[in-house]
Coordinates of C-alpha atoms in Angstrom, one line a residue:
M1 CA -25.2 -37.5 41.0
L2 CA -25.5 -34.7 38.4
T3 CA -28.2 -35.3 35.7
V4 CA -26.9 -33.8 32.5
D5 CA -29.5 -32.3 30.1
E6 CA -28.5 -32.6 26.5
Q7 CA -29.7 -29.1 25.7
V8 CA -27.6 -27.7 28.6
V9 CA -24.6 -29.6 27.3
A10 CA -25.2 -28.2 23.8
D11 CA -25.5 -24.6 25.2
V12 CA -22.3 -25.0 27.2
L13 CA -20.3 -26.3 24.2
A14 CA -21.7 -23.5 22.1
I15 CA -20.2 -21.0 24.5
L16 CA -16.8 -22.7 24.2
E17 CA -17.1 -22.8 20.5
G18 CA -18.2 -19.2 20.4
C19 CA -15.1 -17.7 21.9
Y20 CA -11.5 -17.5 20.9
L21 CA -8.3 -18.0 22.9
R22 CA -5.8 -15.3 23.7
P23 CA -3.0 -17.6 24.8
D24 CA -0.7 -14.8 26.1
D25 CA -3.4 -12.9 28.0
W26 CA -3.4 -14.0 31.6
Q27 CA -6.3 -11.9 32.8
T28 CA -8.8 -12.4 29.9
P29 CA -7.7 -15.5 28.0
Y30 CA -11.0 -15.9 26.2
G31 CA -12.7 -13.3 24.0
P32 CA -16.0 -13.3 22.2
M33 CA -16.0 -14.3 18.5
F34 CA -18.5 -11.4 17.9
S35 CA -18.3 -8.0 19.6
L36 CA -19.9 -4.8 18.5
G37 CA -20.8 -2.1 21.0
N38 CA -22.7 -3.7 23.8
K39 CA -23.5 -6.8 21.9
R40 CA -21.2 -9.8 21.9
S41 CA -21.2 -13.6 21.9
K42 CA -20.9 -15.3 25.3
V43 CA -17.5 -16.1 26.9
P44 CA -16.5 -18.5 29.8
D45 CA -17.2 -15.7 32.3
D46 CA -20.9 -15.9 31.4
L47 CA -21.2 -19.6 32.4
T48 CA -23.5 -20.0 35.4
A49 CA -22.7 -22.2 38.4
D50 CA -25.0 -24.9 37.0
E51 CA -23.3 -24.7 33.6
L52 CA -19.9 -25.0 35.1
A53 CA -21.0 -28.1 37.0
V54 CA -22.1 -29.6 33.7
L55 CA -18.8 -28.7 32.1
R56 CA -16.8 -30.3 34.9
A57 CA -18.9 -33.5 34.4
I58 CA -18.4 -33.7 30.7
A59 CA -14.9 -32.3 30.2
P60 CA -12.9 -35.5 30.8
H61 CA -15.1 -37.4 28.3
L62 CA -15.0 -35.0 25.4
P63 CA -13.6 -36.9 22.4
D64 CA -12.2 -33.8 20.6
R65 CA -8.7 -33.1 22.0
R66 CA -8.9 -29.4 21.4
L67 CA -12.3 -29.0 23.0
R68 CA -11.4 -31.1 26.0
I69 CA -8.3 -29.0 26.7
Q70 CA -10.3 -25.8 26.3
A71 CA -13.0 -27.1 28.7
L72 CA -10.3 -28.0 31.3
D73 CA -8.8 -24.6 30.9
V74 CA -12.1 -22.8 31.4
I75 CA -12.8 -24.9 34.5
A76 CA -9.5 -23.9 36.0
F77 CA -9.9 -20.3 35.0
R78 CA -13.2 -20.1 36.8
A79 CA -12.0 -21.9 39.9
S80 CA -10.0 -20.5 42.9
G81 CA -7.5 -21.6 45.5
G82 CA -6.4 -25.2 45.4
D83 CA -9.1 -26.1 42.8
R84 CA -7.5 -23.7 40.4
F85 CA -4.1 -25.3 40.7
T86 CA -5.5 -28.8 40.3
G87 CA -7.5 -27.6 37.3
Y88 CA -4.5 -26.1 35.6
L89 CA -2.5 -29.2 36.3
A90 CA -5.1 -31.2 34.5
M91 CA -5.2 -28.8 31.5
A92 CA -1.4 -28.7 31.2
T93 CA -1.1 -32.5 31.4
A94 CA -3.8 -32.9 28.7
V95 CA -1.8 -30.5 26.5
A96 CA 1.5 -32.5 27.1
D97 CA -0.1 -35.9 26.6
G98 CA 0.3 -37.0 23.0
L99 CA 1.9 -33.8 21.9
E100 CA 4.6 -35.7 20.1
D101 CA 2.2 -37.2 17.6
I102 CA -0.4 -34.6 16.7
E103 CA -0.4 -32.1 13.9
L104 CA 0.7 -28.7 15.2
D105 CA -2.0 -26.5 13.7
R106 CA -2.7 -23.0 14.9
D107 CA -5.2 -24.1 17.6
N108 CA -2.8 -26.7 19.1
I109 CA 0.0 -24.2 19.1
D110 CA -2.2 -21.7 20.9
Q111 CA -3.1 -24.2 23.6
C112 CA 0.6 -25.1 24.0
E113 CA 1.3 -21.4 24.5
R114 CA -1.6 -21.1 27.0
A115 CA -0.2 -24.0 29.0
I116 CA 3.3 -22.6 29.1
V117 CA 1.9 -19.2 30.3
V118 CA 0.0 -21.0 33.0
A119 CA 3.1 -23.0 34.0
L120 CA 5.2 -19.9 34.3
H121 CA 2.6 -18.5 36.8
F122 CA 2.1 -21.7 38.9
Q123 CA 5.5 -23.5 38.8
G124 CA 5.5 -26.8 40.9
A125 CA 3.7 -29.7 39.2
V126 CA 2.1 -27.4 36.7
G127 CA 5.5 -26.0 35.9
K128 CA 6.9 -29.4 35.2
Q129 CA 4.1 -30.0 32.7
G130 CA 5.0 -26.7 31.1
Q131 CA 8.6 -27.8 30.8
R132 CA 7.5 -31.1 29.4
I133 CA 5.6 -29.3 26.7
E134 CA 8.6 -27.1 25.9
N135 CA 10.8 -30.1 25.6
V136 CA 8.5 -31.8 23.1
L137 CA 8.1 -28.6 21.0
L138 CA 11.9 -28.1 21.0
A139 CA 12.5 -31.7 19.9
R140 CA 9.9 -31.2 17.1
L141 CA 11.5 -28.0 16.0
L142 CA 15.0 -29.4 15.8
S143 CA 13.9 -32.5 13.9
S144 CA 11.3 -30.9 11.5
D145 CA 11.8 -29.7 8.0
D146 CA 8.3 -28.1 8.0
V147 CA 9.1 -24.4 7.8
T148 CA 5.8 -23.2 9.1
E149 CA 5.9 -25.5 12.1
C150 CA 9.5 -24.5 13.0
V151 CA 8.8 -20.7 12.7
T152 CA 5.6 -21.0 14.7
I153 CA 7.4 -22.9 17.6
S154 CA 10.3 -20.4 17.4
D155 CA 7.9 -17.4 17.7
L156 CA 6.3 -19.1 20.7
F157 CA 9.7 -19.6 22.4
L158 CA 10.9 -16.1 21.5
G159 CA 7.7 -14.5 22.8
H160 CA 8.1 -16.1 26.2
S161 CA 11.9 -16.3 26.5
R162 CA 11.9 -20.1 26.4
A163 CA 14.5 -22.6 25.1
R164 CA 17.3 -20.1 25.5
G165 CA 19.7 -22.8 26.5
S166 CA 19.3 -24.4 23.1
A167 CA 19.6 -21.2 21.1
S168 CA 22.7 -22.3 19.2
Y169 CA 21.1 -25.5 18.0
I170 CA 17.9 -23.7 17.0
A171 CA 19.9 -21.1 15.0
L172 CA 21.9 -23.7 13.2
H173 CA 18.7 -25.6 12.3
F174 CA 17.2 -22.5 10.8
R175 CA 20.3 -22.0 8.7
Q176 CA 20.1 -25.5 7.4
L177 CA 16.4 -25.1 6.5
A178 CA 17.2 -21.8 4.8
G179 CA 19.7 -23.6 2.5
G180 CA 16.9 -25.6 1.0
V181 CA 14.4 -22.9 0.1
D182 CA 14.5 -19.6 -1.7
G183 CA 13.2 -16.0 -1.5
G184 CA 11.1 -14.7 1.3
V185 CA 10.9 -18.1 3.0
A186 CA 14.7 -18.3 3.3
R187 CA 14.8 -14.7 4.6
T188 CA 12.2 -15.5 7.3
L189 CA 14.4 -18.5 8.4
R190 CA 17.6 -16.4 8.4
E191 CA 15.9 -13.7 10.4
A192 CA 14.8 -16.2 13.0
G193 CA 18.3 -17.6 13.0
A194 CA 19.7 -14.1 13.7
H195 CA 17.4 -13.8 16.8
W196 CA 18.6 -17.2 18.1
H197 CA 22.3 -16.5 17.4
D198 CA 21.9 -13.2 19.3
I199 CA 20.4 -15.1 22.3
A200 CA 23.3 -17.5 22.1
G201 CA 25.7 -14.6 22.2
N202 CA 27.2 -15.4 18.8
M203 CA 27.0 -11.9 17.3
V204 CA 29.2 -12.7 14.4
A205 CA 26.7 -15.3 13.2
A206 CA 23.8 -13.1 14.0
F207 CA 25.1 -10.2 11.8
D208 CA 26.0 -12.7 9.1
D209 CA 22.3 -13.7 9.0
V210 CA 21.1 -10.2 8.9
A211 CA 23.6 -9.3 6.2
W212 CA 22.4 -12.3 4.2
V213 CA 18.8 -11.0 4.4
V214 CA 19.9 -7.6 3.2
E215 CA 21.7 -9.0 0.2
S216 CA 18.8 -11.3 -0.6
L217 CA 16.4 -8.4 -0.7
I218 CA 18.7 -6.4 -2.9
A219 CA 19.1 -9.4 -5.3
E220 CA 15.3 -9.8 -5.4
A221 CA 14.8 -6.1 -6.2
H222 CA 17.4 -6.4 -9.1
G223 CA 15.6 -9.4 -10.4
L224 CA 12.3 -7.7 -10.3
L225 CA 13.6 -4.6 -12.1
A226 CA 15.1 -6.9 -14.8
S227 CA 11.7 -8.5 -15.4
E228 CA 9.0 -7.1 -17.7
K229 CA 6.2 -7.4 -15.2
R230 CA 4.2 -4.1 -15.0
D231 CA 4.1 -4.0 -11.2
A232 CA 7.8 -5.1 -10.8
P233 CA 9.1 -1.6 -9.8
L234 CA 6.5 -1.3 -7.0
H235 CA 7.7 -4.6 -5.5
A236 CA 11.3 -3.8 -6.1
S237 CA 11.1 -0.5 -4.3
D238 CA 9.3 -2.2 -1.4
A239 CA 12.1 -4.8 -1.2
L240 CA 14.8 -2.1 -1.2
E241 CA 13.0 -0.2 1.5
R242 CA 13.1 -3.3 3.7
A243 CA 16.7 -3.9 2.8
L244 CA 17.7 -0.4 3.9
A245 CA 15.7 -0.7 7.2
T246 CA 17.3 -4.1 7.9
L247 CA 20.8 -2.8 7.0
R248 CA 20.4 -0.1 9.6
T249 CA 20.2 -2.7 12.3
I250 CA 23.8 -3.6 11.6
P251 CA 26.5 -1.3 13.1
K252 CA 28.8 0.2 10.5
P253 CA 32.0 -1.7 11.6
E254 CA 30.0 -5.0 11.2
R255 CA 28.9 -3.9 7.7
A256 CA 32.4 -3.3 6.7
A257 CA 33.4 -6.8 7.8
R258 CA 30.8 -8.2 5.5
G259 CA 31.5 -6.1 2.4
L260 CA 28.5 -3.8 3.0
T261 CA 30.4 -0.5 3.2
G262 CA 28.5 2.0 1.2
A263 CA 25.6 -0.4 0.7
D264 CA 23.1 2.2 2.1
E265 CA 24.1 4.6 -0.7
K266 CA 23.6 1.9 -3.4
I267 CA 20.3 0.8 -1.9
K268 CA 19.1 4.5 -1.8
A269 CA 20.1 4.9 -5.5
G270 CA 18.1 1.7 -6.3
I271 CA 15.1 3.1 -4.4
D272 CA 15.2 6.3 -6.4
A273 CA 15.4 4.4 -9.7
A274 CA 12.7 2.0 -8.8
T275 CA 10.5 4.8 -7.5
A276 CA 10.8 6.6 -10.8
L277 CA 9.7 3.5 -12.7
A278 CA 6.9 2.9 -10.2
Q279 CA 5.5 6.4 -10.7
R280 CA 4.9 5.5 -14.3
V281 CA 3.0 2.4 -13.3
L282 CA 1.0 4.2 -10.7
T283 CA -0.3 6.6 -13.4
V284 CA -1.9 3.8 -15.3
V285 CA -2.7 1.2 -12.6
R286 CA -6.1 1.4 -11.1
E287 CA -7.5 -0.9 -8.5
E288 CA -10.5 -2.8 -9.7
E289 CA -13.8 -1.6 -8.2
T290 CA -15.9 -3.9 -6.1
D291 CA -19.6 -3.5 -6.4
L292 CA -20.2 -2.5 -2.8
T293 CA -22.7 -0.1 -1.4
D294 CA -23.0 1.7 1.9
Q295 CA -25.6 -0.7 3.0
A296 CA -24.2 -3.1 5.5
N297 CA -26.2 -6.1 4.4
K298 CA -24.8 -5.9 0.8
V299 CA -21.2 -5.7 2.2
R300 CA -21.8 -8.8 4.3
D301 CA -23.1 -10.7 1.3
V302 CA -20.0 -9.7 -0.7
V303 CA -17.6 -10.9 2.0
R304 CA -19.5 -14.0 3.2
G305 CA -17.9 -17.3 2.1
R306 CA -14.7 -15.7 0.6
K307 CA -11.3 -17.0 1.2
I308 CA -9.4 -15.0 3.8
E309 CA -7.1 -13.4 1.1
E310 CA -10.1 -12.2 -0.8
A311 CA -11.9 -11.0 2.3
V312 CA -8.9 -8.9 3.3
Q313 CA -8.7 -7.3 -0.1
I314 CA -12.4 -6.5 0.0
L315 CA -12.0 -4.9 3.5
L316 CA -8.9 -2.9 2.5
R317 CA -8.8 -2.2 -1.2
P318 CA -12.2 -0.7 -2.3
L319 CA -11.8 2.1 0.3
E320 CA -9.2 4.7 -0.7
L321 CA -7.5 7.0 1.7
A322 CA -9.2 10.3 2.2
N323 CA -8.4 12.6 -0.8
Y324 CA -6.9 15.7 0.6
D325 CA -7.3 17.9 -2.5
T326 CA -10.9 17.0 -3.0
I327 CA -11.9 17.6 0.7
R328 CA -10.0 20.9 0.9
T329 CA -11.5 22.2 -2.4
A330 CA -15.0 21.2 -1.3
A331 CA -14.5 22.8 2.1
A332 CA -13.1 26.0 0.7
A333 CA -16.1 26.3 -1.7
A334 CA -18.6 25.7 1.1
V335 CA -16.9 28.3 3.3
Q336 CA -17.2 31.0 0.6
N337 CA -21.0 30.3 0.3
S338 CA -21.5 30.2 4.1
V339 CA -22.3 33.3 6.2
A340 CA -21.7 31.2 9.4
S341 CA -18.0 31.1 8.7
L342 CA -17.7 34.8 9.3
F343 CA -18.4 34.4 13.0
P344 CA -16.1 32.9 15.6
T345 CA -16.8 29.2 16.3
I346 CA -16.2 27.2 19.5
H347 CA -15.5 23.5 19.1
F348 CA -16.3 21.2 22.1
A349 CA -14.6 17.8 22.8
A350 CA -16.7 14.8 23.7
D351 CA -16.3 15.5 27.4
G352 CA -17.5 19.1 27.2
R353 CA -14.1 20.8 27.0
I354 CA -13.5 23.6 24.6
A355 CA -11.1 21.9 22.2
A356 CA -10.5 24.8 19.8
R357 CA -11.8 28.1 18.4
T358 CA -11.9 29.1 14.7
N359 CA -12.4 32.5 13.2
Q360 CA -12.2 33.5 9.6
T361 CA -10.6 36.8 10.5
S362 CA -8.1 35.6 12.9
G363 CA -5.7 34.4 10.3
E364 CA -4.8 31.3 12.3
A365 CA -4.1 28.3 10.1
E366 CA -3.8 24.6 10.8
Y367 CA -1.3 22.6 8.7
G368 CA -1.2 25.4 6.2
V369 CA -5.0 25.6 5.9
P370 CA -7.1 28.6 7.2
G371 CA -8.7 27.5 10.5
H372 CA -12.3 28.0 9.3
V373 CA -11.6 25.9 6.2
W374 CA -9.8 23.2 8.2
S375 CA -12.8 23.1 10.6
L376 CA -15.1 22.2 7.8
M377 CA -12.7 19.7 6.4
M378 CA -12.7 18.0 9.8
D379 CA -16.5 17.9 9.7
V380 CA -16.4 16.3 6.3
Y381 CA -13.7 13.9 7.4
E382 CA -15.6 12.7 10.6
R383 CA -18.7 12.2 8.5
R384 CA -16.7 10.1 6.1
V385 CA -15.2 8.0 9.0
N386 CA -18.6 7.4 10.5
L387 CA -20.2 6.4 7.2
L388 CA -17.4 4.1 6.2
V389 CA -17.1 2.4 9.6
T390 CA -20.8 1.9 10.0
G391 CA -21.6 1.0 6.4
R392 CA -18.6 -0.9 5.2
I393 CA -15.7 -1.6 7.6
I394 CA -17.7 -3.1 10.5
P395 CA -20.0 -5.3 8.3
A396 CA -17.0 -6.7 6.4
W397 CA -15.1 -7.3 9.7
Q398 CA -18.1 -9.0 11.2
V399 CA -18.2 -11.6 8.5
M400 CA -14.4 -12.0 8.3
S401 CA -13.9 -12.4 12.0
T402 CA -16.7 -15.0 12.2
E403 CA -15.4 -17.1 9.3
H404 CA -11.7 -16.7 9.7
K405 CA -9.4 -16.6 12.8
L406 CA -6.4 -14.3 12.6
R407 CA -3.9 -14.2 15.4
V408 CA -0.9 -12.0 16.3
N409 CA 1.5 -14.2 14.3
D410 CA -0.7 -13.8 11.2
F411 CA -0.4 -10.0 11.4
H412 CA 3.3 -10.3 12.4
A413 CA 3.9 -12.0 9.0
L414 CA 2.4 -8.9 7.4
T415 CA 4.3 -6.3 9.5
R416 CA 7.6 -8.0 9.1
L417 CA 7.3 -7.5 5.3
S418 CA 6.0 -4.0 5.3
P419 CA 8.4 -1.3 4.3
I420 CA 6.6 1.4 6.3
V421 CA 6.8 -0.5 9.6
P422 CA 10.0 0.6 11.5
P423 CA 12.4 -2.2 12.5
G424 CA 11.7 -3.4 16.1
R425 CA 8.0 -2.4 16.0
E426 CA 6.7 -5.2 13.9
Y427 CA 5.4 -7.3 16.8
S428 CA 3.8 -4.3 18.6
I429 CA 1.8 -3.2 15.6
A430 CA 0.9 -6.8 14.8
Q431 CA -0.4 -7.2 18.3
A432 CA -2.5 -4.1 18.1
L433 CA -4.0 -5.2 14.7
A434 CA -4.9 -8.6 16.3
Y435 CA -6.7 -6.9 19.2
G436 CA -8.8 -4.9 16.7
Y437 CA -9.5 -8.0 14.5
N438 CA -10.7 -9.8 17.6
G439 CA -13.1 -7.0 18.4
D440 CA -11.1 -4.9 21.0
F441 CA -10.8 -1.7 18.9
F442 CA -10.4 0.3 22.1
T443 CA -7.1 -1.4 23.0
A444 CA -6.0 -1.5 19.4
A445 CA -6.4 2.3 18.9
Q446 CA -4.6 2.9 22.2
L447 CA -1.6 0.8 21.1
L448 CA -1.6 2.1 17.6
A449 CA -1.6 5.8 18.3
P450 CA 2.0 5.9 19.8
Q451 CA 3.2 3.4 17.1
V452 CA 1.9 5.8 14.4
E453 CA 3.9 8.6 16.1
N454 CA 7.0 6.5 16.1
L455 CA 6.5 5.5 12.4
V456 CA 6.2 9.2 11.5
R457 CA 9.2 10.1 13.5
V458 CA 11.4 7.3 12.0
H459 CA 10.6 8.1 8.4
L460 CA 10.9 11.9 8.8
A461 CA 14.2 11.4 10.6
N462 CA 15.4 9.2 7.8
A463 CA 14.5 12.1 5.4
G464 CA 16.7 14.5 7.3
V465 CA 13.9 16.2 9.2
R466 CA 14.8 17.3 12.8
T467 CA 12.6 15.2 15.1
R468 CA 14.3 16.1 18.4
S469 CA 14.5 19.3 20.4
H470 CA 17.5 20.3 22.5
D471 CA 17.0 21.8 25.9
G472 CA 20.0 22.3 28.3
G473 CA 21.9 19.5 26.6
V474 CA 18.9 17.1 26.9
Q475 CA 17.4 15.7 23.7
N476 CA 13.6 15.4 23.7
E477 CA 11.5 13.7 21.0
I478 CA 9.1 16.1 19.2
G479 CA 5.5 15.1 19.5
L480 CA 3.3 13.8 16.6
S481 CA 1.3 17.0 16.1
S482 CA 4.4 19.1 15.8
L483 CA 6.0 16.5 13.5
M484 CA 3.0 16.6 11.2
E485 CA 3.3 20.4 11.0
R486 CA 6.5 19.9 9.0
E487 CA 6.0 20.4 5.3
E488 CA 8.2 17.4 4.7
A489 CA 5.4 15.2 6.2
S490 CA 3.3 15.5 3.0
A491 CA 6.3 14.9 0.8
V492 CA 7.4 11.7 2.7
F493 CA 3.9 10.2 3.2
G494 CA 2.0 11.8 0.4
A495 CA -0.7 14.4 0.8
D496 CA -3.5 11.9 1.4
L497 CA -1.9 9.8 4.1
A498 CA -0.4 12.9 5.8
F499 CA -3.9 14.3 5.9
E500 CA -5.3 11.1 7.4
I501 CA -2.7 11.2 10.2
R502 CA -3.3 14.8 10.9
A503 CA -7.0 14.6 10.9
L504 CA -7.4 11.3 12.9
F505 CA -4.5 11.5 15.4
C506 CA -3.5 15.2 15.7
S507 CA -6.1 17.8 15.1
A508 CA -8.1 19.3 18.0
L509 CA -11.0 19.7 15.5
G510 CA -11.0 16.0 14.6
P511 CA -10.9 12.7 16.6
N512 CA -7.5 13.7 18.0
L513 CA -6.7 10.1 19.0
R514 CA -3.1 10.7 20.0
N515 CA -4.0 13.4 22.5
E516 CA -7.2 11.7 23.7
Y517 CA -5.5 8.4 24.5
A518 CA -2.2 9.8 25.8
H519 CA -4.0 11.9 28.4
G520 CA -6.7 9.5 29.4
L521 CA -9.6 11.5 28.0
V522 CA -11.5 8.6 26.4
N523 CA -14.2 7.2 28.6
D524 CA -16.0 3.8 28.4
R525 CA -18.4 5.2 25.7
G526 CA -15.4 5.6 23.4
R527 CA -14.6 1.9 23.5
S528 CA -16.5 1.2 20.2
A529 CA -16.2 4.7 18.7
P530 CA -16.0 4.8 14.9
A531 CA -12.6 6.7 15.1
A532 CA -11.1 3.7 17.0
V533 CA -12.3 1.2 14.4
Y534 CA -11.1 3.5 11.6
A535 CA -7.7 3.8 13.2
W536 CA -7.3 0.1 13.3
W537 CA -8.4 -0.2 9.6
L538 CA -6.2 2.6 8.5
V539 CA -3.0 1.2 10.1
W540 CA -3.8 -2.2 8.6
K541 CA -4.2 -0.6 5.2
I542 CA -1.0 1.4 5.3
V543 CA 0.9 -1.7 6.4
E544 CA -0.1 -3.3 3.1
L545 CA 0.3 -0.1 1.0
H546 CA 3.2 0.4 -1.4
F547 CA 5.6 2.8 0.4
V548 CA 8.9 4.3 -0.4
N549 CA 10.6 7.2 1.3
A550 CA 11.9 9.3 -1.6
F551 CA 13.8 11.6 0.7
H552 CA 16.2 9.3 2.4
D553 CA 19.0 11.3 4.0
L554 CA 21.7 8.7 4.8
D555 CA 23.7 11.0 7.1
S556 CA 20.7 11.8 9.2
A557 CA 19.7 8.1 9.5
D558 CA 23.2 7.3 10.6
A559 CA 22.7 9.3 13.8
R560 CA 20.0 6.8 14.8
E561 CA 21.8 3.6 13.9
P562 CA 23.2 1.3 16.6
S563 CA 26.8 2.1 17.6
G564 CA 27.6 -1.2 19.1
P565 CA 27.1 -4.9 18.3
T566 CA 23.4 -5.6 18.7
V567 CA 20.5 -6.9 16.6
D568 CA 16.8 -6.7 17.1
A569 CA 15.7 -8.4 20.3
E570 CA 13.1 -11.1 20.1
S571 CA 9.4 -10.4 19.9
P572 CA 8.5 -9.1 23.4
S573 CA 6.5 -11.1 25.7
P574 CA 3.0 -9.5 25.8

């Protein structure tokens, strides 16, 4: 008989409490709450054989439902062969038991998703418990008037292609819910309804939902412009950007059937008008300054104990984008006073490769800047990145990630509303941001680099910039570095953001993340590199930034619009 020491029990439970669940990650379902470089909190993989024996002894008797299910899941995860099947059956059964009556908070939904993922892998008796969980969740969705609960269950089903046979009923339920609410909540419900109508094969209803969302965004923008609020033009232009992006998911014949012929031109005119008003606001609006220093302990003190909304603002707002004009002016002045700039310079990558050469007399320029000046700008930029990541971003994130759990769906709620995120990429960017928030900056940066490239390509194409090359009748997408060489990039994204993208993702003299990740040049030492952390922070910041494309070219955008009846597919299963 196993004698259980109270201190060992406390240590084992502390490990369970000190990790978070990745419900859709089959290989590594549990991650550390804290992770920085080589330091992290313990995870189930760290449990010793003796600690596992203790966990098996106490798991059935744990009074807390969530902790009991987590313990059963960890036991199964660490088992093998038949013991693993038996363990997962116990976990899935524990999730299904009493599911009808509990409150579906975020932790309970995550455990439901984990059980469904497990059931899809094991089938048999475990699969039956997964189906039982799906049936209970479906019944709750169809009978609930709680918008958050319905949308959360819907996202779970969409992410794993579940409940497809009930798609029509789910779509109609979302329409009914949308009829009782206003604004953004109603749009979220109609967007979800469009997904389910699409799955059900009812494209007429799906495009009706999408068209309703477009008209709702336009109406909201007009209402904002009619108000006297100072920041109304900013929010109105954001709403119109989203309206235009959403409209482009509807084929033109379907637009005509819904009275939306020429809507893109009207929306574009509205964006221009709202942007003109917004520019006046931007000349007088200044973000309040937070008393933060580069000392990490002071940053932690400022963030600690804050609500999540306040903590996010402290993480994102006090730090501005790199100021292109300031950095270029300072670099040019330093070059004039430096004898070293007269000589050729070889620049080495982290793995010892010669990444670039600069020479004041060569006349070579990068992004319109003399090579020797650009080289110094990259030195300044990388020092800035290192200081901000070490002194401000990481300390703020450490406190935030310890005190507040944010998951993919939380970031998805942000990306769905961001005018800069291209349609159909909301979930992918949200997933990358969630990886970074949970401490996996390496994976986050790898996922974000190609998404930044797509974001740049979409907005440049919508501005009439050629983003494809033609070779022997074959169309090829132009790469990020070449796209950012276009002068229009600074016009569309602004000089500062364009500089950030060029410096961080493109330039051979900078971190060059797009090239480094695309060609497998980052080794294990780069897992916690400041550039990866900064890339995660930068994308989160621009997702929340005010953005309008002042150079919309409707004819160019038409070439990339769908030609047949289709709407956005559901969020992909990770």
